[in-house]
Tab-separated table of C-alpha atoms and ligand atoms in Angstrom:
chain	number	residue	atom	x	y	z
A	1	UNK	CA	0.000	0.000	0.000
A	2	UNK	CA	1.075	3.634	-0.905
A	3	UNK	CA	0.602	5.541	1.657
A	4	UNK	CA	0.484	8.930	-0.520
A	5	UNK	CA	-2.010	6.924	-3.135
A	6	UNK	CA	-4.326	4.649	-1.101
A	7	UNK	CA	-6.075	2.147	-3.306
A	8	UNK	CA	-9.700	2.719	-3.436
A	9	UNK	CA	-12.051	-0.420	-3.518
A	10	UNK	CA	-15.616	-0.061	-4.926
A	11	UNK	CA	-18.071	-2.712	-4.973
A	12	UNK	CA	-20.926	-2.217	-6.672
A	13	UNK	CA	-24.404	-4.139	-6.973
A	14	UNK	CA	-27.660	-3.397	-8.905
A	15	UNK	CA	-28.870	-0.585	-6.635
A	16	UNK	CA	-26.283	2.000	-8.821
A	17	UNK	CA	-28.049	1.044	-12.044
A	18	UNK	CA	-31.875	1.178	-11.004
A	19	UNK	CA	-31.454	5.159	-11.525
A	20	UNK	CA	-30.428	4.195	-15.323
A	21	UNK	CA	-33.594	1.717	-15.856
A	22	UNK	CA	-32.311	-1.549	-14.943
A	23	UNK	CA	-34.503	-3.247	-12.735
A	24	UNK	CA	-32.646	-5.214	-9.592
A	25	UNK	CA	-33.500	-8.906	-10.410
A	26	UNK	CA	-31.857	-10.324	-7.553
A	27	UNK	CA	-32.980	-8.023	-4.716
A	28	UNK	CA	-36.013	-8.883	-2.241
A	29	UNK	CA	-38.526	-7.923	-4.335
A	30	UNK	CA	-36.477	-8.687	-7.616
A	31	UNK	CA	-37.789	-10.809	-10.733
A	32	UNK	CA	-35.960	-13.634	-10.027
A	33	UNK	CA	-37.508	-14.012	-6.469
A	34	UNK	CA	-41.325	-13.682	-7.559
A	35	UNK	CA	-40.943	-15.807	-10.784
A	36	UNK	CA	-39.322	-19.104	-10.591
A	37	UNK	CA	-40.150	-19.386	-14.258
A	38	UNK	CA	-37.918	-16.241	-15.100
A	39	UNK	CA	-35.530	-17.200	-12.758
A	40	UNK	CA	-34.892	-20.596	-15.182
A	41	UNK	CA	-33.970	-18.414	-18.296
A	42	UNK	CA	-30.485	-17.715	-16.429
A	43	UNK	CA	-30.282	-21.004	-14.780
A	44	UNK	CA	-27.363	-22.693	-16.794
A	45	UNK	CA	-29.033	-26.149	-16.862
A	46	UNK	CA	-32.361	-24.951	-18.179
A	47	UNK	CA	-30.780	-22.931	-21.069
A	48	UNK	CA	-28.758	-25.697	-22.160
A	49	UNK	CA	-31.086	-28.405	-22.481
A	50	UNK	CA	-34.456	-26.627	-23.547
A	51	UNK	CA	-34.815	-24.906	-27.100
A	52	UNK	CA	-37.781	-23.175	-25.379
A	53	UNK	CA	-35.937	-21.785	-22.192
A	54	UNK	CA	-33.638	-20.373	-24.609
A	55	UNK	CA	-36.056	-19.027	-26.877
A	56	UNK	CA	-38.061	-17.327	-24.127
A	57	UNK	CA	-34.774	-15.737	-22.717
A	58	UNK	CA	-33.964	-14.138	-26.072
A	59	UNK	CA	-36.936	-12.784	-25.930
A	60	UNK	CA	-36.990	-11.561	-22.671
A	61	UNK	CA	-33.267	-10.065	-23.821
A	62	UNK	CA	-34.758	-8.539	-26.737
A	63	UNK	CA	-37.424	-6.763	-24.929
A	64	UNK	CA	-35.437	-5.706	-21.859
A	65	UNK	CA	-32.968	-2.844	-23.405
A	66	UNK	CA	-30.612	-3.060	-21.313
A	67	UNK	CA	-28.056	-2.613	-23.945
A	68	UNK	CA	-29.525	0.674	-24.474
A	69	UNK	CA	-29.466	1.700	-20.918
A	70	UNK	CA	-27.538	5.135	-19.860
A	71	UNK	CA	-25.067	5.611	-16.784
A	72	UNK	CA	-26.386	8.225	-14.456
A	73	UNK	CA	-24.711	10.693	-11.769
A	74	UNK	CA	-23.316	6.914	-9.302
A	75	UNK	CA	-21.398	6.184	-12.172
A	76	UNK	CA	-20.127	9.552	-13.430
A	77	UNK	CA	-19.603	9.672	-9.618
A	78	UNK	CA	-16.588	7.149	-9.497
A	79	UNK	CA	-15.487	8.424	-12.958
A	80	UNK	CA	-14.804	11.779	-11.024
A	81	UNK	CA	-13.413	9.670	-8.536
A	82	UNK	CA	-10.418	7.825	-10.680
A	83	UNK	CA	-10.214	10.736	-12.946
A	84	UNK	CA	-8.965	12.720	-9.627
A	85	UNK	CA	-6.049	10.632	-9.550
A	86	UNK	CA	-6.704	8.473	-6.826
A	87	UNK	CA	-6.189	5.250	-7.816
A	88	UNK	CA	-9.276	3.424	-7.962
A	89	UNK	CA	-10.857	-0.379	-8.905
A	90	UNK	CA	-13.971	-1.093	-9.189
A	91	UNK	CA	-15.115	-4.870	-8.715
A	92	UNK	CA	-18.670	-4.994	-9.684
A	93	UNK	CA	-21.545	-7.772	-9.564
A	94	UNK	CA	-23.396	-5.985	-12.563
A	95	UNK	CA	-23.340	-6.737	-15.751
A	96	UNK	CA	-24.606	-4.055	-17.832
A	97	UNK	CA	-21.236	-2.476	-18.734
A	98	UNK	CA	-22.358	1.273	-17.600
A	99	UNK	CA	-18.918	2.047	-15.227
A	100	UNK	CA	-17.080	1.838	-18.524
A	101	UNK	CA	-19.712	3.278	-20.595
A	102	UNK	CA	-19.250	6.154	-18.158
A	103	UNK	CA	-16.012	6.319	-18.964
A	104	UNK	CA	-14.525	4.299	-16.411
A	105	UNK	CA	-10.635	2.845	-17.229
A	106	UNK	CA	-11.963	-0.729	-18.372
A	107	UNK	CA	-9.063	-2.447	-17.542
A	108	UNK	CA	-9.762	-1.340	-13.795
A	109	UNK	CA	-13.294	-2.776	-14.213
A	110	UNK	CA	-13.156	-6.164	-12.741
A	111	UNK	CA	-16.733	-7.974	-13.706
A	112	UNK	CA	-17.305	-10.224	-11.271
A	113	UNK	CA	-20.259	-11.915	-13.060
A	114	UNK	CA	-19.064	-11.043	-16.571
A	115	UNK	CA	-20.952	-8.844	-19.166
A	116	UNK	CA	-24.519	-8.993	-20.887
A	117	UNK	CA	-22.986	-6.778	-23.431
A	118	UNK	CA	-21.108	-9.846	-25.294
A	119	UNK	CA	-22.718	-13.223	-26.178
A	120	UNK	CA	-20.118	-16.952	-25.873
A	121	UNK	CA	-20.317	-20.283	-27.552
A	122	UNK	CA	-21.209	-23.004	-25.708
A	123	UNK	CA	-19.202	-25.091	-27.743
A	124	UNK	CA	-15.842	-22.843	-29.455
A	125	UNK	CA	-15.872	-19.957	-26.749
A	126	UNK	CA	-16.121	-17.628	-29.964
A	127	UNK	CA	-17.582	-13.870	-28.316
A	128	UNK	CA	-19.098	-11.612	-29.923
A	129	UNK	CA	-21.349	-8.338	-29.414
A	130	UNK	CA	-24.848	-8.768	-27.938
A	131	UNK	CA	-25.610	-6.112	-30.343
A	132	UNK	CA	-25.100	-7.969	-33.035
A	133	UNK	CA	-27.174	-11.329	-31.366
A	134	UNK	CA	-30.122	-9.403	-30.857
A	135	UNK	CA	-30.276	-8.163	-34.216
A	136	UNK	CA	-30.522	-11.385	-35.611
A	137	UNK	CA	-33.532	-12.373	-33.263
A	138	UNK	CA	-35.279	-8.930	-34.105
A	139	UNK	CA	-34.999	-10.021	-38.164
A	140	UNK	CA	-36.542	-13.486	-37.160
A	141	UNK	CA	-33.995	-15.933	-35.385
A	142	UNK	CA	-35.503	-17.068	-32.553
A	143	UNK	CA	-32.512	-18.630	-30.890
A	144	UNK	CA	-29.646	-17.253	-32.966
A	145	UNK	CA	-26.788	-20.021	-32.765
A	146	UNK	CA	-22.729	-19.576	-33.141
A	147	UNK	CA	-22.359	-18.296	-36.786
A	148	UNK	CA	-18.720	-20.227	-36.546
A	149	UNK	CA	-19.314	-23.466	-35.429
A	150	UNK	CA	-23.567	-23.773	-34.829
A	151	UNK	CA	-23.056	-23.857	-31.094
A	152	UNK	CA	-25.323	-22.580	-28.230
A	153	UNK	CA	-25.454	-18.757	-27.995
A	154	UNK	CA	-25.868	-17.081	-24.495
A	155	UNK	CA	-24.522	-14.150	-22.912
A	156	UNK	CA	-21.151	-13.873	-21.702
A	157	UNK	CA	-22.341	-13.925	-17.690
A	158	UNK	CA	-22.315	-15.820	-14.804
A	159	UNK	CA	-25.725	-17.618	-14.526
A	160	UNK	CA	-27.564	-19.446	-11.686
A	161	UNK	CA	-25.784	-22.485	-11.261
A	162	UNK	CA	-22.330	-21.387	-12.259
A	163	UNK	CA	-19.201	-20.305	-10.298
A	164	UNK	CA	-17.794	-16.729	-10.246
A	165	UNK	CA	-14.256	-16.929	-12.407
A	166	UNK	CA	-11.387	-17.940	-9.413
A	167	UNK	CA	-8.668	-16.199	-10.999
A	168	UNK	CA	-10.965	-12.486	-11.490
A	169	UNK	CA	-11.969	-13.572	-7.758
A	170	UNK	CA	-8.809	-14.288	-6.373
A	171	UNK	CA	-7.739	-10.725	-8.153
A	172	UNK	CA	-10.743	-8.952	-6.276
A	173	UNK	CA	-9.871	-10.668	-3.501
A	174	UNK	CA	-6.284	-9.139	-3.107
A	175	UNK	CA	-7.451	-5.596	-4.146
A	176	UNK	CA	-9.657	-6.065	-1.116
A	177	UNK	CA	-6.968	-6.519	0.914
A	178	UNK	CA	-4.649	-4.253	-0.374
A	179	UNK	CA	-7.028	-0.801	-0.388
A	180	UNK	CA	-6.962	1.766	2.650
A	181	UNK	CA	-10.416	2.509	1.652
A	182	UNK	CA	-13.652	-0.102	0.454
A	183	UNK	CA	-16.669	1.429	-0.573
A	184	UNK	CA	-20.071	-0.676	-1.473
A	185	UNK	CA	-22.925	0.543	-2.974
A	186	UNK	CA	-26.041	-0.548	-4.288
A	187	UNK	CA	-24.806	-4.228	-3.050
A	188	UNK	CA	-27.909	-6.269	-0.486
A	189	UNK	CA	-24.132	-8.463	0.328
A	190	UNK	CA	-25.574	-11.420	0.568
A	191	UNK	CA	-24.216	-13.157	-2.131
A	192	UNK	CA	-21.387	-14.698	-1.994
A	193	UNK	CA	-18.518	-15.057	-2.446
A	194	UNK	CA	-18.577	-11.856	-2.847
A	195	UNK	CA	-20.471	-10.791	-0.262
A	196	UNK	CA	-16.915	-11.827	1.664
A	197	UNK	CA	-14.878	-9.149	-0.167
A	198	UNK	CA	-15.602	-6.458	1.995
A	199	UNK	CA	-14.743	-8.262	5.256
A	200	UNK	CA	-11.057	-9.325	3.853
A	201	UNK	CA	-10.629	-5.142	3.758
A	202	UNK	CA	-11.367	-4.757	7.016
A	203	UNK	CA	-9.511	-7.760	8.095
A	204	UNK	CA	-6.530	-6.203	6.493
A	205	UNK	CA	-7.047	-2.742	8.061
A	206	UNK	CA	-9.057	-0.770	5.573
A	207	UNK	CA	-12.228	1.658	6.480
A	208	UNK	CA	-15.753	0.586	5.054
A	209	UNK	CA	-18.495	3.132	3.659
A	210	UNK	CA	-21.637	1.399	3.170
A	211	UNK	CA	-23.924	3.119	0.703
A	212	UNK	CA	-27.246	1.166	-0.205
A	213	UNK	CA	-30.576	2.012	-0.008
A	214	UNK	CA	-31.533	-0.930	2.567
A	215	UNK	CA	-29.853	-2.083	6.026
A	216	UNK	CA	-27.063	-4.833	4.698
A	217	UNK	CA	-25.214	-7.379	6.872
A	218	UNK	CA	-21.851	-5.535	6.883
A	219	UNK	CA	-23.508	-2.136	8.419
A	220	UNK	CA	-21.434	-2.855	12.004
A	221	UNK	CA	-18.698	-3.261	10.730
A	222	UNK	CA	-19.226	0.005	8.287
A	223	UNK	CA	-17.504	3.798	9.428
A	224	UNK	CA	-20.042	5.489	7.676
A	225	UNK	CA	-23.328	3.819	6.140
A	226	UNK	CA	-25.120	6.379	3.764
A	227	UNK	CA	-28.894	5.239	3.098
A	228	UNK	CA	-29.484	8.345	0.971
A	229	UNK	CA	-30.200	7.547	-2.928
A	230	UNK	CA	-27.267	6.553	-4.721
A	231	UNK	CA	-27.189	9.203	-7.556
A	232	UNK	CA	-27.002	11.804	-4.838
A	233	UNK	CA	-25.195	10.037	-2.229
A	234	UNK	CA	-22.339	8.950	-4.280
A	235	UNK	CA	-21.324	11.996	-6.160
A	236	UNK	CA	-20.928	14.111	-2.560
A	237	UNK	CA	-18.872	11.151	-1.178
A	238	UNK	CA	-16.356	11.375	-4.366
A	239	UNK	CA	-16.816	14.888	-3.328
A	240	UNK	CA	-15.647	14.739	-0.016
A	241	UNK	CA	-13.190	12.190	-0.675
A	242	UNK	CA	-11.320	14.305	-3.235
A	243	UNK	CA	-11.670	17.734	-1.027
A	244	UNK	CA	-9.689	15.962	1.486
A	245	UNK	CA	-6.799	15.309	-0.683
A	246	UNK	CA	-6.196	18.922	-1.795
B	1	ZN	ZN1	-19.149	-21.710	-31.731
């Protein structure tokens, strides 16, 4: 650690992209909790075996616009933040791509349950662009397949049923206990194992802000828990944070 450039460590979860139109799936009163049915469109086993699982997810895909989402003032928030020059990751459990869209450094992007912005074969690992996917169900292709080899299409995430990458993990993991500061937002922690991220930073000495709209798990432990509204929360905390430098 640097003491004249501590590392800053930001988790973030779906509450920083509800302001931009994306919906929190996961949360307590998300999709995936309400509809077991939804819930098997990203269930790994489901998608594979059943034409019609996949069908109904590329239409649930092509209907959601997600793609087309915009960051709002979270994300420009921790732009302002690296752009400061404090160095800054950001390990984050969404998978909509806006912290780079924002104009976040994407090699300091770690995406801890990949990106719905880029489809995979099943079968070659060939990736392409969503984009590009979707277009093909929108002119008629119900369940567009791998234009190299005929494989399975799906997005390039982690799905129910899957594990998280180890070696992005393991990477998270030491950035967590390397930073002087950890910040989470938007993040219910109770997933894990990511959820255990912030704990390793305190282990290892850091201070913990909480920001999220609802009481998490890791509040104690927390020397500052914001429950304000992200978009307005965040962009005074990079505000503070920065003031105190100069
Ligand atoms: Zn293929």
């Amino acid at each position: 650690m640097n003491a004249e450039h501590p590392l800053i460590a930001v988790l973030t979860g779906a509450g920083i992209s509800t302001d931009s139109g994306i919906p929190d799936h996961r949360g307590p009163n998300g999709l995936w909790q309400r509809d077991p049915g939804a819930q098997r469109l990203v269930t790994v086993g489901p998608y594979l075996s059943d034409p019609e699982v996949r069908r109904e997810a590329w239409r649930m895909r092509a209907a959601g616009g997600a793609l087309t989402a915009e960051p709002n003032a979270g994300h420009r928030a921790l732009v302002a933040l690296e752009r400061s020059g404090l160095p800054v990751r950001i390990l984050t459990q969404n998978v909509d791509g806006l912290h780079q869209r924002a104009g976040q450094t994407p090699r300091k992007v770690l995406e801890l349950h990949g990106t719905a912005r880029e489809t995979t074969c099943v079968d070659c690992r060939a990736t392409g662009p969503m984009e590009r996917a979707l277009e093909r169900v929108a002119a008629g292709e119900p369940d567009p397949a791998c234009l190299a080899c005929g494989g399975i299409l799906r997005p390039r995430t982690v799905m129910f049923g899957e594990q998280l990458d180890g070696a992005l993990l393991r990477q998270a993991a030491a950035i967590s206990a390397a930073c002087e500061l950890f910040i989470a937002v938007g993040t219910s922690l109770k997933v894990h194992p990511v959820a255990a991220l912030p704990y390793e930073a305190v282990r290892a000495g850091a201070r913990l802000i909480v920001v999220n709209g609802e009481p998490t798990p890791l509040d104690e432990a927390a020397e500052e828990v914001v429950r304000e509204p992200i978009s307005t929360a965040l962009p005074a905390l990079v505000e503070r944070l920065t003031a105190r430098r100069g």
